[in-house]
PDB file of C-alpha atoms in Angstrom:
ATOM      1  CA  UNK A 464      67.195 -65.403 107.797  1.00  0.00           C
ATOM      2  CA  UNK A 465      70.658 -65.383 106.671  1.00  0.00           C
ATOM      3  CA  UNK A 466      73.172 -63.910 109.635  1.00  0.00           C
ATOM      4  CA  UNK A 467      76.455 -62.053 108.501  1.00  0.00           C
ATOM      5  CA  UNK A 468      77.895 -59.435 106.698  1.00  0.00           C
ATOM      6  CA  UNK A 469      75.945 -57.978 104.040  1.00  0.00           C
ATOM      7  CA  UNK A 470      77.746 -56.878 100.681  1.00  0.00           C
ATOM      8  CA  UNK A 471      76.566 -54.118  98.655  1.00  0.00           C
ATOM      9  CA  UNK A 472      76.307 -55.485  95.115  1.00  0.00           C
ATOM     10  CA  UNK A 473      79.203 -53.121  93.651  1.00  0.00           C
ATOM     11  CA  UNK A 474      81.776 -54.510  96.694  1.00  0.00           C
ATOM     12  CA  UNK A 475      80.813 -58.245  95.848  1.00  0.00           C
ATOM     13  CA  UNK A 476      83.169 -57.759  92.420  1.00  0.00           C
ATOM     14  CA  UNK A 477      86.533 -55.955  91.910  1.00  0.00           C
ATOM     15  CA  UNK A 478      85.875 -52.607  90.856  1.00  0.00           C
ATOM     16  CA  UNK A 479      87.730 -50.760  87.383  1.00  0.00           C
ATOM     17  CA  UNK A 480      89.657 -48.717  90.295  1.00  0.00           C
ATOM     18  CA  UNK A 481      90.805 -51.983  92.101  1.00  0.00           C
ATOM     19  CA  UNK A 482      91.744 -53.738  88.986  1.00  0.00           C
ATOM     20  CA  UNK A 483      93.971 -50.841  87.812  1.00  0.00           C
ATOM     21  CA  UNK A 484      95.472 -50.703  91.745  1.00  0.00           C
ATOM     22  CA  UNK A 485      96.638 -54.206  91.149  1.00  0.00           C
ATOM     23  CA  UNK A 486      97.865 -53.901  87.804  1.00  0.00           C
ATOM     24  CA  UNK A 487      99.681 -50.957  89.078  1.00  0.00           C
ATOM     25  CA  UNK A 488     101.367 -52.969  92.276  1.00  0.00           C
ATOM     26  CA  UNK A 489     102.106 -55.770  89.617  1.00  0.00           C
ATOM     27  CA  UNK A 490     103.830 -53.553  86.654  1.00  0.00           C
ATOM     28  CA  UNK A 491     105.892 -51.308  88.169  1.00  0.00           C
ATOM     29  CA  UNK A 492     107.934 -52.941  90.057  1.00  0.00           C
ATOM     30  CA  UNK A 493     108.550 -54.542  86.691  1.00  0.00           C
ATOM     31  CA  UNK A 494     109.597 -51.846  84.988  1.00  0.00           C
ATOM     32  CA  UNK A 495     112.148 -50.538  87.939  1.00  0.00           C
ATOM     33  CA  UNK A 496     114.133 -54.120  87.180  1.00  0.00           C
ATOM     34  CA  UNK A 497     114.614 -52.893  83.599  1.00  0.00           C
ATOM     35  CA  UNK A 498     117.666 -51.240  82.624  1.00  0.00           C
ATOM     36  CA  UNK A 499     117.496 -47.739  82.031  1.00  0.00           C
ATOM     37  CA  UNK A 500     119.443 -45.722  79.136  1.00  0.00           C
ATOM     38  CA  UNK A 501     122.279 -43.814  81.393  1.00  0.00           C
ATOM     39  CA  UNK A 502     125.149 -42.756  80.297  1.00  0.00           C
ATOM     40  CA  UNK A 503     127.690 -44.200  77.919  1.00  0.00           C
ATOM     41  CA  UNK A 504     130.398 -46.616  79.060  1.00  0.00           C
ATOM     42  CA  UNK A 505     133.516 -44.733  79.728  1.00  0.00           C
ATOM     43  CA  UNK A 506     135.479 -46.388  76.773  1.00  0.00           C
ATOM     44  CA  UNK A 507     132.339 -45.109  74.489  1.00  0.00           C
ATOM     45  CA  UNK A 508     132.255 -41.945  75.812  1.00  0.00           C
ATOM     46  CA  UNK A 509     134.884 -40.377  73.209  1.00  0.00           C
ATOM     47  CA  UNK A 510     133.259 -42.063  70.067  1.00  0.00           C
ATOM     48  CA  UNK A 511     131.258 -40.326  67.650  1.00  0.00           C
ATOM     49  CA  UNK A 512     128.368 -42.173  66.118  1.00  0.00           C
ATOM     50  CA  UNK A 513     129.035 -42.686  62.316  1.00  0.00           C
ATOM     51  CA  UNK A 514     126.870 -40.968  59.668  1.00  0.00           C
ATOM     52  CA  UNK A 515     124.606 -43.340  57.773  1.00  0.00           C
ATOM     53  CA  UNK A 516     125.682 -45.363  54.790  1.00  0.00           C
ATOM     54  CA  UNK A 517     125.400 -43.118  52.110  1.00  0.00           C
ATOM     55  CA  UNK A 518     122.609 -44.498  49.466  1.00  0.00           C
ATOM     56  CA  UNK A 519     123.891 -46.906  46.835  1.00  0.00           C
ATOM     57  CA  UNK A 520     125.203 -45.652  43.446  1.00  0.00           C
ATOM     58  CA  UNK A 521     123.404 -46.792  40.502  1.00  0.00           C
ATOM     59  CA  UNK A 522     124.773 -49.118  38.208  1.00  0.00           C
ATOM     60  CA  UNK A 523     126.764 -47.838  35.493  1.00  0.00           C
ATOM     61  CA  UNK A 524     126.567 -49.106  32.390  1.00  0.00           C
ATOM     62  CA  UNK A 525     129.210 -51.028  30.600  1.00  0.00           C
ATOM     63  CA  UNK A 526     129.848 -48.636  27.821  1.00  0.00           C
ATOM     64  CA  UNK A 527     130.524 -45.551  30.076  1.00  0.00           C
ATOM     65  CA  UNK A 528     134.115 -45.134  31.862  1.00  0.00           C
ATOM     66  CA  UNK A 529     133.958 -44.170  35.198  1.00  0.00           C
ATOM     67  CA  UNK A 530     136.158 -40.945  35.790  1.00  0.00           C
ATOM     68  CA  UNK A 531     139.187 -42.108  38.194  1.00  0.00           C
ATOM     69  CA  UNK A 532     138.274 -45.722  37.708  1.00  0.00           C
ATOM     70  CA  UNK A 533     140.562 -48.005  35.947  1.00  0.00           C
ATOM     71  CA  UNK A 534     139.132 -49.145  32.362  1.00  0.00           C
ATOM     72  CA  UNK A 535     139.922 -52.373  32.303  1.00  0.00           C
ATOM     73  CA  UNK A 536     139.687 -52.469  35.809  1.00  0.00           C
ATOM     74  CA  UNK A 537     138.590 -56.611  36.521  1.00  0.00           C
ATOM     75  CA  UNK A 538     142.615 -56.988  34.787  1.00  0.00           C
ATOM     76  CA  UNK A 539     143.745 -53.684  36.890  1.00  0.00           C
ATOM     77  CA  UNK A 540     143.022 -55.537  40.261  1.00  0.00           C
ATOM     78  CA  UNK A 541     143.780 -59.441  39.092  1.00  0.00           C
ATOM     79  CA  UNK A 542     147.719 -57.531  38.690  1.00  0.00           C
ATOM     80  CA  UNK A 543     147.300 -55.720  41.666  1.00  0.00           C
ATOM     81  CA  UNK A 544     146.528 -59.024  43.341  1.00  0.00           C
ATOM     82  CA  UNK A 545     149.293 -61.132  42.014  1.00  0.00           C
ATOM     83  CA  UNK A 546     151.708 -57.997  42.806  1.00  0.00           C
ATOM     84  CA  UNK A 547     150.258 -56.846  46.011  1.00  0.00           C
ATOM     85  CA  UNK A 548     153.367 -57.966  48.458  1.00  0.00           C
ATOM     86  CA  UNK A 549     156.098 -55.934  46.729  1.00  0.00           C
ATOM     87  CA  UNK A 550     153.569 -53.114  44.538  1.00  0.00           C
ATOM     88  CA  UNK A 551     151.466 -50.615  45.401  1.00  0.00           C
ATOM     89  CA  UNK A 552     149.567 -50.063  42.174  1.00  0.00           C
ATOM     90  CA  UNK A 553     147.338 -46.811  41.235  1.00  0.00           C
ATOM     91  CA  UNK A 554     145.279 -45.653  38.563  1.00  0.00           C
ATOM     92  CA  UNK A 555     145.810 -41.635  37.280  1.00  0.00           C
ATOM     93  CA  UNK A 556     143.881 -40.783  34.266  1.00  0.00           C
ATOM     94  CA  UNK A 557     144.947 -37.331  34.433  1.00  0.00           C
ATOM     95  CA  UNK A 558     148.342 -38.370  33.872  1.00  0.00           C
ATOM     96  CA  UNK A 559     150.240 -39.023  30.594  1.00  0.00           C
ATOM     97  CA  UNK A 560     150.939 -42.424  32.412  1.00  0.00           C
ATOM     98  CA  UNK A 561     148.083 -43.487  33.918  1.00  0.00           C
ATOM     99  CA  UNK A 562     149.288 -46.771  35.380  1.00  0.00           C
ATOM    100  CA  UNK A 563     151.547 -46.352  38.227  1.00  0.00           C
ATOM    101  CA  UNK A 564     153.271 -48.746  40.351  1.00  0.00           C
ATOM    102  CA  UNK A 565     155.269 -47.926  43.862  1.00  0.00           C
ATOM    103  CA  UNK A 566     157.627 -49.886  45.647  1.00  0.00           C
ATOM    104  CA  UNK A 567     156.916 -51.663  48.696  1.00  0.00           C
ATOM    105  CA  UNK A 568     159.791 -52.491  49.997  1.00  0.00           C
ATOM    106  CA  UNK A 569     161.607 -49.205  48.872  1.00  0.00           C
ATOM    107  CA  UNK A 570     159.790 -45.985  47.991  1.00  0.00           C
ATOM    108  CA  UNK A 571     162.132 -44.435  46.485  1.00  0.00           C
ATOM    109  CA  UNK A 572     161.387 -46.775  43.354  1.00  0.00           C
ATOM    110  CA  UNK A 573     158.014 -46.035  40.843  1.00  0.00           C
ATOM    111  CA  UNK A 574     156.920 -47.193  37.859  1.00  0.00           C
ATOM    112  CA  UNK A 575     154.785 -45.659  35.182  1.00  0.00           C
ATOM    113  CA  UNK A 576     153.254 -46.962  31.978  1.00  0.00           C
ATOM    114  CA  UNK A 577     150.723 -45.861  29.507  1.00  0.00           C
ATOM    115  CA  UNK A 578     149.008 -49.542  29.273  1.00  0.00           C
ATOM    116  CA  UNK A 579     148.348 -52.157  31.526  1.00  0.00           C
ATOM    117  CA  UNK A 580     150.412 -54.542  29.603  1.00  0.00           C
ATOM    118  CA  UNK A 581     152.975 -52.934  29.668  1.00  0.00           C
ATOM    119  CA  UNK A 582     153.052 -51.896  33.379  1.00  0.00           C
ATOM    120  CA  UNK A 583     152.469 -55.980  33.864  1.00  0.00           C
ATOM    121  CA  UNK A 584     155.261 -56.554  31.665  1.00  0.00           C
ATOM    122  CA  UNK A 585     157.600 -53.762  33.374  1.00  0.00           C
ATOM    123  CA  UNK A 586     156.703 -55.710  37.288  1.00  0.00           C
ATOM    124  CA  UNK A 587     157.445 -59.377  35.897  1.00  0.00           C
ATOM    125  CA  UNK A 588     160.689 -58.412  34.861  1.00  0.00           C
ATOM    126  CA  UNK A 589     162.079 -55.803  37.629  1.00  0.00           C
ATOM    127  CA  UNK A 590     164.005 -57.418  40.308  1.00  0.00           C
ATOM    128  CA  UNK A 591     162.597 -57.504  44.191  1.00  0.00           C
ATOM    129  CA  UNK A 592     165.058 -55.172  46.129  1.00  0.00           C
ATOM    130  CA  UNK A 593     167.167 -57.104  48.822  1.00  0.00           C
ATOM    131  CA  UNK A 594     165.029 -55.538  52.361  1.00  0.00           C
ATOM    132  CA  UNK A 595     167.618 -56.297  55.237  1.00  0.00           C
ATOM    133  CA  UNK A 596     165.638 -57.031  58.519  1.00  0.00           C
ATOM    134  CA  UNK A 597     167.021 -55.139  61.177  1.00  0.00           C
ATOM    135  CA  UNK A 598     168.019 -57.591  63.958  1.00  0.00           C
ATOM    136  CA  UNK A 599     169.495 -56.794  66.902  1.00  0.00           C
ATOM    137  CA  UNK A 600     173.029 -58.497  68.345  1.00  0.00           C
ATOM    138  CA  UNK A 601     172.487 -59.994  71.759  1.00  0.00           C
ATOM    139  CA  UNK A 602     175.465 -60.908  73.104  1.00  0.00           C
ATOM    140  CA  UNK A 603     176.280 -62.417  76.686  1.00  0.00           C
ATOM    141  CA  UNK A 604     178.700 -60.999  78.857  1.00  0.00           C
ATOM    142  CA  UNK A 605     179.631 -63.175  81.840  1.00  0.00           C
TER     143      UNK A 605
END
């Protein structure tokens, strides 16, 4: 005769209701490491989240102008590029001169033409202002 404890047969293997205690003492501590979603950092605080990009615009094709958009608009910014440091070029097609140029360097001086050439023409040949740096005399007194 066998001498000891006795086990009923549904204590010899770990129950549903023990398994789920230890998955329970194994998980959640777990899950109280992981970060939680608080607040915003202070510097975030004041941002607004922007709105989603707006869907892309189909393709136009070639033979259609696109109101407010240059023409010839591959030459429009290869001038713009090569002018960019001293011009500030536009495109108006509800003016008389649609191709406008501003100064830079002074504002008080514009351009206007009714072509591209002959706004490209008009920035070759004008003059860059003189632009006096404003520097400041530092003189020693001993």
């Amino acid at each position: 005769m066998c001498h000891g404890i006795h086990h009923r047969d549904g204590e010899r293997f770990p129950t549903l209701w023990n398994l789920l205690s230890v998955f329970i003492l194994l998980v959640v501590p777990v899950l109280g490491v992981l970060p939680n979603p608080g607040p915003p950092p202070r510097h975030a605080r004041g941002l607004r989240r922007l709105p989603d990009a707006p869907p892309a615009a189909p393709e136009v094709p070639p033979s259609r102008c696109v109101p407010g958009v240059a023409p010839d608009y591959n030459a429009f910014v290869a001038l713009h590029t090569e002018h960019r440091a001293t011009w500030l070029l536009s495109y108006r097609e509800e003016s008389d001169k649609p191709y406008q140029a501003g100064n830079r360097i002074d504002p008080s001086i514009a351009l206007a033409a009714t072509t591209l050439e002959a706004l490209a023409r008009a920035l070759a040949s004008f003059p860059t202002p003189d632009y006096v740096r404003p520097y400041i005399d530092c003189v020693r007194t001993d």
